[in-house]
Short mmCIF file of N, CA and C in Angstrom, two decimals:
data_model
loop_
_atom_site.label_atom_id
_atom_site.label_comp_id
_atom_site.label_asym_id
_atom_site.label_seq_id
_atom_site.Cartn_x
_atom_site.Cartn_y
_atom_site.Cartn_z
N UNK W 1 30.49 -30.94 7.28
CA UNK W 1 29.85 -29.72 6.83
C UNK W 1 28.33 -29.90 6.87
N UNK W 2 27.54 -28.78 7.65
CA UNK W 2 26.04 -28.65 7.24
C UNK W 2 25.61 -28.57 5.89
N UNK W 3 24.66 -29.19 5.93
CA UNK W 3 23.99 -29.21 4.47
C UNK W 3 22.70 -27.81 4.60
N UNK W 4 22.30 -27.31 3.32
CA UNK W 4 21.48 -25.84 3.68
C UNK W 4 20.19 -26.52 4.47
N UNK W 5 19.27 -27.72 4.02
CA UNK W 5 18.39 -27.84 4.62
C UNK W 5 18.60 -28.24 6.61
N UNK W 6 19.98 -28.84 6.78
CA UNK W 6 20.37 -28.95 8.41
C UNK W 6 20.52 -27.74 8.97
N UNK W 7 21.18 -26.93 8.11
CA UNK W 7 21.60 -25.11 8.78
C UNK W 7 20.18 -24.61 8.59
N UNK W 8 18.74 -24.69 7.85
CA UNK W 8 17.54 -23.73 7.74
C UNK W 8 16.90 -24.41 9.16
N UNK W 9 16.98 -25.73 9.47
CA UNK W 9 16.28 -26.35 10.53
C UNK W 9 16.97 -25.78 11.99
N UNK W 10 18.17 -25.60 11.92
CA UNK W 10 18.80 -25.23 13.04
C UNK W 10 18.32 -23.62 13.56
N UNK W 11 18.68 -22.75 11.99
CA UNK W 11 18.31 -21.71 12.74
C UNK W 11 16.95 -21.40 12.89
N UNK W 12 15.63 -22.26 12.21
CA UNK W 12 14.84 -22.09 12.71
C UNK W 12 14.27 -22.16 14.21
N UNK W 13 15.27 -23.39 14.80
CA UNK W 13 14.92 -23.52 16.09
C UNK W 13 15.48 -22.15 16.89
N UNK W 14 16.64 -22.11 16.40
CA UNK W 14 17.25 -20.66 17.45
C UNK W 14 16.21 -19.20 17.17
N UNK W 15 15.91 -19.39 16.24
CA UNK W 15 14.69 -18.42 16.10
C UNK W 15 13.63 -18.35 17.12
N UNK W 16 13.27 -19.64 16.99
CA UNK W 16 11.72 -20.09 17.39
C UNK W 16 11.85 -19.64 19.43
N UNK W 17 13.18 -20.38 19.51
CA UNK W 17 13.81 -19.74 20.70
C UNK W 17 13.79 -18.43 21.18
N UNK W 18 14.35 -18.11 20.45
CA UNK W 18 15.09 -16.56 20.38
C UNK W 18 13.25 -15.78 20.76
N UNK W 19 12.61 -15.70 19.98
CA UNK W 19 11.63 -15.48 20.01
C UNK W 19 10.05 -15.31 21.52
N UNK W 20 10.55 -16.80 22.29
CA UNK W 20 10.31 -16.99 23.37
C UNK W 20 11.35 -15.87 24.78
N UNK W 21 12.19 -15.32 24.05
CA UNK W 21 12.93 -14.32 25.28
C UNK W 21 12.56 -13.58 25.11
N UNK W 22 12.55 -12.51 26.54
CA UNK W 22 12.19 -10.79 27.20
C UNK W 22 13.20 -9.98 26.14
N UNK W 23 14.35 -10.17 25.85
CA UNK W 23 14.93 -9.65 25.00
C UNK W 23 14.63 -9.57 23.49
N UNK W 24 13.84 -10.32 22.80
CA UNK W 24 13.52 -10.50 21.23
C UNK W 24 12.35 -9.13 21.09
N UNK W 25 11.75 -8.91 22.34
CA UNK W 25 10.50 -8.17 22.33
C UNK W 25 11.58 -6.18 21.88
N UNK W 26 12.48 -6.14 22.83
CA UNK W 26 13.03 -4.89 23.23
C UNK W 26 13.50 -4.95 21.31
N UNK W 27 14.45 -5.72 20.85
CA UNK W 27 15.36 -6.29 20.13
C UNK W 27 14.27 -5.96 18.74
N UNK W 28 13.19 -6.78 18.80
CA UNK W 28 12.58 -6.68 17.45
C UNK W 28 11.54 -4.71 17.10
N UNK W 29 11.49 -4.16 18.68
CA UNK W 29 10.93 -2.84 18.13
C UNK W 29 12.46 -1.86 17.78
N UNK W 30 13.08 -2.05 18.43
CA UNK W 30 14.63 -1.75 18.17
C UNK W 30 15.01 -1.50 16.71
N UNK W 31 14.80 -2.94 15.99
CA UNK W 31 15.16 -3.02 14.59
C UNK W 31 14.01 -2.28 13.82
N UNK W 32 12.56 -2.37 14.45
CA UNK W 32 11.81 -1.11 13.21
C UNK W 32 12.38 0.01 13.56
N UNK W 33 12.79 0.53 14.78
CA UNK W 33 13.22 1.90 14.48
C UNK W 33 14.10 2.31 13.55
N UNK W 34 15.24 0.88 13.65
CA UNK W 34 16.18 1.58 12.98
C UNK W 34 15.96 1.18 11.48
N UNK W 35 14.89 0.38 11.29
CA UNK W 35 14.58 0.67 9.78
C UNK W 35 13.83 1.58 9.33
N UNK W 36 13.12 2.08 10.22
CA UNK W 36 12.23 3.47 9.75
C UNK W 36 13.34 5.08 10.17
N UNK W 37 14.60 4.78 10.70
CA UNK W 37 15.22 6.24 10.27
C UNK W 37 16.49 5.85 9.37
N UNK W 38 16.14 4.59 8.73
CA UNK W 38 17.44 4.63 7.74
C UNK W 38 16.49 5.56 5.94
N UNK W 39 17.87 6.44 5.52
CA UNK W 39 17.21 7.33 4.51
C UNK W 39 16.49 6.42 3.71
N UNK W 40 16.85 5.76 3.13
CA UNK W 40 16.08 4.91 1.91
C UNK W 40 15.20 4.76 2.61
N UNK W 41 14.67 4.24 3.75
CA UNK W 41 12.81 4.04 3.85
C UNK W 41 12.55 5.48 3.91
N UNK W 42 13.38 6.13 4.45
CA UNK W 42 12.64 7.62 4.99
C UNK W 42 12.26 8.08 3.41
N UNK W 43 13.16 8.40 2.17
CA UNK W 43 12.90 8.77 0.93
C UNK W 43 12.16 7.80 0.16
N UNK W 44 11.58 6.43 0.19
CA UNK W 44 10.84 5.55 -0.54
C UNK W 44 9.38 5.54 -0.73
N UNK W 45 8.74 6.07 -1.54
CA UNK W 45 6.98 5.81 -1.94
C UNK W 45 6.79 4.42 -1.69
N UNK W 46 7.36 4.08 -2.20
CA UNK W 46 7.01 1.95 -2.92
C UNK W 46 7.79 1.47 -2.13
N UNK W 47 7.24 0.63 -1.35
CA UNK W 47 8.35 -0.39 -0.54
C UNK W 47 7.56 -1.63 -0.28
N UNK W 48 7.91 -2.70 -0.78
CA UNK W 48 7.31 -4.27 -1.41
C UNK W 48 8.08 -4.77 0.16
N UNK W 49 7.63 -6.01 0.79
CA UNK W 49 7.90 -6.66 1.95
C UNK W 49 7.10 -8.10 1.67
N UNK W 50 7.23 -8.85 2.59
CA UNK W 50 6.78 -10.20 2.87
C UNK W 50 5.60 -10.16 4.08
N UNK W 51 4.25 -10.54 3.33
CA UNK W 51 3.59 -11.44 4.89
C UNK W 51 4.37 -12.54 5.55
N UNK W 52 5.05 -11.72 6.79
CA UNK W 52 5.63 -13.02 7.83
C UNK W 52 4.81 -14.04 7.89
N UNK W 53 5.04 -14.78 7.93
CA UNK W 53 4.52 -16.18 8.79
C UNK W 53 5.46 -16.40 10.28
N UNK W 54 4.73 -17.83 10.68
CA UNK W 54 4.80 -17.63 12.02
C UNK W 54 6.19 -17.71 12.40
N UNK W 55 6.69 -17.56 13.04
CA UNK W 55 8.50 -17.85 13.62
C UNK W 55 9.41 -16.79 13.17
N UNK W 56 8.93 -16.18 11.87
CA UNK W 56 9.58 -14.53 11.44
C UNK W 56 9.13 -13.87 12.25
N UNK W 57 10.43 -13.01 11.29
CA UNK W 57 10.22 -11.31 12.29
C UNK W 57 8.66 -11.18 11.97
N UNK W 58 7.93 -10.45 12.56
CA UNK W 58 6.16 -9.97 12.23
C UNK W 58 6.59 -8.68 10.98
N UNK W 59 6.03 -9.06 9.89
CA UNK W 59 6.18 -7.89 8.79
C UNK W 59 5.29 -6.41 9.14
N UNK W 60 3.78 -7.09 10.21
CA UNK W 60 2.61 -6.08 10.01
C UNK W 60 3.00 -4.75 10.21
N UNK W 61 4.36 -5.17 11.17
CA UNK W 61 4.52 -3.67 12.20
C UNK W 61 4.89 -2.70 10.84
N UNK W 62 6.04 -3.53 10.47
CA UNK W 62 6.64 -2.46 9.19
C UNK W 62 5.49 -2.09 8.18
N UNK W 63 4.04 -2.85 7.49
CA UNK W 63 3.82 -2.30 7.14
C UNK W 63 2.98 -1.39 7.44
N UNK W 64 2.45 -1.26 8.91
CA UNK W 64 1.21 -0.29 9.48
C UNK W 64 2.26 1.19 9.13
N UNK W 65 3.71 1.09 9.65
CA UNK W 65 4.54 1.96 10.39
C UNK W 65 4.30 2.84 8.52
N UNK W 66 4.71 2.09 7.58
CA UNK W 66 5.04 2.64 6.14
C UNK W 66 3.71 3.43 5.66
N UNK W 67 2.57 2.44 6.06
CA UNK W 67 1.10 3.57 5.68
C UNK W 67 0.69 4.39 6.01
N UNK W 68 1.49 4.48 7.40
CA UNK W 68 1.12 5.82 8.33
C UNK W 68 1.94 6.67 8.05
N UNK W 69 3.01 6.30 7.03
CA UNK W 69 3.83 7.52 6.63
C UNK W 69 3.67 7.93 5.41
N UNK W 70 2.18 7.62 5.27
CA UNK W 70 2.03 7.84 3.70
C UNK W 70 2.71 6.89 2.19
N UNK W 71 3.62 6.35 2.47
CA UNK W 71 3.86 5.31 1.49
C UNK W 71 3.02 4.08 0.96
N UNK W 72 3.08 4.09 0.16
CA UNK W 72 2.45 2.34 -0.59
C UNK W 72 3.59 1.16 -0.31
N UNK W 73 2.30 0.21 0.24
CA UNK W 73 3.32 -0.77 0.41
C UNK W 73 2.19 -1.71 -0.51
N UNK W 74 3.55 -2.78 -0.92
CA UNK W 74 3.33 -3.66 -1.99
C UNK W 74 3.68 -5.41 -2.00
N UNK W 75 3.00 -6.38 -1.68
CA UNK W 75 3.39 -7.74 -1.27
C UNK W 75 3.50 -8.62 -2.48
N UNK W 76 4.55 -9.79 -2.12
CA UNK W 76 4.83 -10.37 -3.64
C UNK W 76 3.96 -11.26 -3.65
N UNK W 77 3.54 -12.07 -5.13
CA UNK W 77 2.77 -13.27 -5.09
C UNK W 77 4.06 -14.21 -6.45
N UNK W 78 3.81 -15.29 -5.73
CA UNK W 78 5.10 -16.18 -6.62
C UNK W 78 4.11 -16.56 -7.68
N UNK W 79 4.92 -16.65 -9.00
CA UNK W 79 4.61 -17.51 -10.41
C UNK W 79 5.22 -17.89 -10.66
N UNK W 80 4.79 -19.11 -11.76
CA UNK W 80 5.73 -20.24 -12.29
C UNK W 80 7.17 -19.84 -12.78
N UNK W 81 7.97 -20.32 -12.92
CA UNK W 81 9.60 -19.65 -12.90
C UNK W 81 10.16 -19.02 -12.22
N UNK W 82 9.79 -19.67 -10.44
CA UNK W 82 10.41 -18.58 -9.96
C UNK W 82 10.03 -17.05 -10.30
N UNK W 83 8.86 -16.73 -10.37
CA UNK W 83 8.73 -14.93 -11.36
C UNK W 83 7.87 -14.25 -9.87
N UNK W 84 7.59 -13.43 -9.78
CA UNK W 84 6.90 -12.87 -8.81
C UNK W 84 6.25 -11.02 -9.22
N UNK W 85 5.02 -10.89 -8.82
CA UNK W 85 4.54 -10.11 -9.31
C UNK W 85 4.36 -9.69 -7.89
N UNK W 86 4.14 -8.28 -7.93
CA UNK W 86 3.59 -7.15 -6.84
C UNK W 86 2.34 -6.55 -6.62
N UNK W 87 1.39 -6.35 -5.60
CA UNK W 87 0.42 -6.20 -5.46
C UNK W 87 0.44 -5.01 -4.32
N UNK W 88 -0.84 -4.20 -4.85
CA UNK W 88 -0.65 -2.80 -3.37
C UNK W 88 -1.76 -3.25 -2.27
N UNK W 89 -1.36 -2.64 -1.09
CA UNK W 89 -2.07 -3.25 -0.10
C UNK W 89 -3.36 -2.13 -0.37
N UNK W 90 -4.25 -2.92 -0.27
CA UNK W 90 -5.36 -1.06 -0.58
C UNK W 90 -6.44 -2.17 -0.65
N UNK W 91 -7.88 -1.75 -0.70
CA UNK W 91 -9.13 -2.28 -0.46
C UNK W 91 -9.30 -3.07 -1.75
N UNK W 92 -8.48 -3.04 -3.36
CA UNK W 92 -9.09 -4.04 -3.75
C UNK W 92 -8.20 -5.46 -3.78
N UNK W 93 -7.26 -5.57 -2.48
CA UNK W 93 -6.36 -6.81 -2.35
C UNK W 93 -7.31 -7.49 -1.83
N UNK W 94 -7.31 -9.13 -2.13
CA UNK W 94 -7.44 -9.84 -1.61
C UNK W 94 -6.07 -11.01 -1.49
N UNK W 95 -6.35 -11.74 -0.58
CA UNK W 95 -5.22 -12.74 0.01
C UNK W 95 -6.18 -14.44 -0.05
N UNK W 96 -4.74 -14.90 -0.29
CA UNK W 96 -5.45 -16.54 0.02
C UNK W 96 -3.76 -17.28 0.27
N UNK W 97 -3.96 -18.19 1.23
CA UNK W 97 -3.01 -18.96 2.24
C UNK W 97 -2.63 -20.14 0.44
N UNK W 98 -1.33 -20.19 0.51
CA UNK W 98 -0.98 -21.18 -0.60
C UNK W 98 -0.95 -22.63 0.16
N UNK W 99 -0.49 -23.63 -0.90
CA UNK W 99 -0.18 -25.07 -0.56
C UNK W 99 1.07 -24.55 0.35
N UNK W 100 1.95 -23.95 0.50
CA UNK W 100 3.11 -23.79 1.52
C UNK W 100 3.11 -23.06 3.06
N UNK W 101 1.38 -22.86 2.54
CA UNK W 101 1.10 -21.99 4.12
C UNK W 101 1.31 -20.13 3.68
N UNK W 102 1.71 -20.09 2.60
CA UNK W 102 2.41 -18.37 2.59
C UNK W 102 1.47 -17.52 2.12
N UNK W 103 1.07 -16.23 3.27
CA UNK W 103 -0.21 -15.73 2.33
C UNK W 103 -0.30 -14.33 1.31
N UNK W 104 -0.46 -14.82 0.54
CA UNK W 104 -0.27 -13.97 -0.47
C UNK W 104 -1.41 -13.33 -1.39
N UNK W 105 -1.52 -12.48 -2.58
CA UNK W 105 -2.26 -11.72 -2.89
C UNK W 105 -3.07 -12.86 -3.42
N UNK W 106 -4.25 -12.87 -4.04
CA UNK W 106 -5.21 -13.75 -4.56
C UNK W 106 -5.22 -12.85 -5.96
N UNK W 107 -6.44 -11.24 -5.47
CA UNK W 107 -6.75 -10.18 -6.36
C UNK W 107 -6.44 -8.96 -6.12
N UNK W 108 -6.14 -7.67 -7.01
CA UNK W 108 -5.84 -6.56 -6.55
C UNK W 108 -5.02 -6.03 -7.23
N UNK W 109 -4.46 -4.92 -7.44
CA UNK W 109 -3.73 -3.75 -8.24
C UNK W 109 -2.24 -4.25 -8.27
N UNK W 110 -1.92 -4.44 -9.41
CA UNK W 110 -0.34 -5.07 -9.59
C UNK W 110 0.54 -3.85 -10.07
N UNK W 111 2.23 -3.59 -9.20
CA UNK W 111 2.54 -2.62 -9.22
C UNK W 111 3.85 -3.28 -9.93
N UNK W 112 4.06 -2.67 -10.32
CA UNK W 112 5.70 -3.11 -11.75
C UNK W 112 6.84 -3.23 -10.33
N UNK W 113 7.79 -3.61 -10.83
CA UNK W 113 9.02 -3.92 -10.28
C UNK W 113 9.82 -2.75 -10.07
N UNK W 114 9.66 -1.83 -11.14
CA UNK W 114 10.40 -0.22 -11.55
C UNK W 114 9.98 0.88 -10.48
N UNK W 115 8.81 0.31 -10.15
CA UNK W 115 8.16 1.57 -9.47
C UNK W 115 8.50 1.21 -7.91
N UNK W 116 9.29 -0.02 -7.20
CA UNK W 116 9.31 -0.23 -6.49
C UNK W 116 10.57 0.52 -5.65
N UNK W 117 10.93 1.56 -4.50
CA UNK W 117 11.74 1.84 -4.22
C UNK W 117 12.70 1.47 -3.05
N UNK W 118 11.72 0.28 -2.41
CA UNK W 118 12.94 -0.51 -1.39
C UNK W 118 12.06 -1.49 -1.40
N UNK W 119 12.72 -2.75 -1.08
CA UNK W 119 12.42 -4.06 -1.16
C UNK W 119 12.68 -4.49 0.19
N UNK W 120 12.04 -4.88 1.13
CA UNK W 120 12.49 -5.95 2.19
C UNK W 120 12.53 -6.97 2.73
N UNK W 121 13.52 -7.95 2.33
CA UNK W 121 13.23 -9.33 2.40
C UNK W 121 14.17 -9.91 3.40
N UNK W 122 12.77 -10.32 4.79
CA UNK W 122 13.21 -11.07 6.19
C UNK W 122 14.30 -12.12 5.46
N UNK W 123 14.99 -12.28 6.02
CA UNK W 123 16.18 -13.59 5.67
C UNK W 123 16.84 -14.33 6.98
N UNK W 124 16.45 -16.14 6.99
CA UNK W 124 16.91 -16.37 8.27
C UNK W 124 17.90 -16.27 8.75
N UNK W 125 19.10 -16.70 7.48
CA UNK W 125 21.06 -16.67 8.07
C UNK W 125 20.95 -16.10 6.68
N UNK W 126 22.46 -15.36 7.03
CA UNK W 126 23.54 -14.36 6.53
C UNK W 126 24.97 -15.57 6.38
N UNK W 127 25.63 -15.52 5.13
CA UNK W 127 27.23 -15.94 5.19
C UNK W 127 27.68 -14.29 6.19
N UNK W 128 28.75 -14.30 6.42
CA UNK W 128 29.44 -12.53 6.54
C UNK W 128 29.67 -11.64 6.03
N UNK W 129 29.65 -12.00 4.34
CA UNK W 129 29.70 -11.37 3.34
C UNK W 129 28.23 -11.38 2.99
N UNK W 130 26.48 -11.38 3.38
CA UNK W 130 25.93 -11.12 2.92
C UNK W 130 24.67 -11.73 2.00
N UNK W 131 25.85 -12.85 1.97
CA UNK W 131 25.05 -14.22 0.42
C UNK W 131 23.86 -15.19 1.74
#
């Protein structure tokens, strides 16, 4: 049996791969479409996402695509316990690169958890059920 850190290394490579094909290009504008005509983004103000880093899907597209539709978008910054707070993208964010490379808010307008109406979080593997 794989252990999680042998299965995160693996599919990073098939990523990193995947990524290098004519097909990932067609494949990855493909998937914003079909996240920008599923209802929940279409009905969502608040929609919180991840700055990709390198080898992810690219987050920017989704969030240019969300501001141009008038929505607020909102990026997490991690705290101690595992806790994470929300920040709006707007002129008084600032960003700074962590010890893990991940870049996240520094300063700027923190938006509650409640007010958030879709969440999207890139994920490398799926079980089939989801977990």
């Amino acid at each position: 049996m794989v252990n999680k850190k042998e299965l995160r290394k693996n599919q990073e490579d098939k990523l990193a791969n995947y990524f290098q094909t004519a097909d990932a290009i067609l494949d990855t504008l493909n998937l914003y479409q079909q996240l920008r005509s599923l209802p929940v983004f279409q009905t969502a103000n608040v929609i919180a996402t991840t700055m990709s880093m390198p080898g992810e899907l690219d987050t920017l597209p989704i969030i240019n695509m969300a501001q141009l539709l008038g929505k607020q978008v909102v990026i997490p910054k991690t705290l101690p316990q595992l806790q994470m707070e929300f920040y709006q993208i707007d002129n008084k964010l600032t960003l700074e690169k962590t010890e893990f490379g991940v870049v996240e808010p520094k300063t700027g307008t923190v938006v509650t958890k409640a007010q958030i109406d879709l969440m999207i979080v890139p994920g490398l593997t799926f079980t089939q059920t989801g977990g």
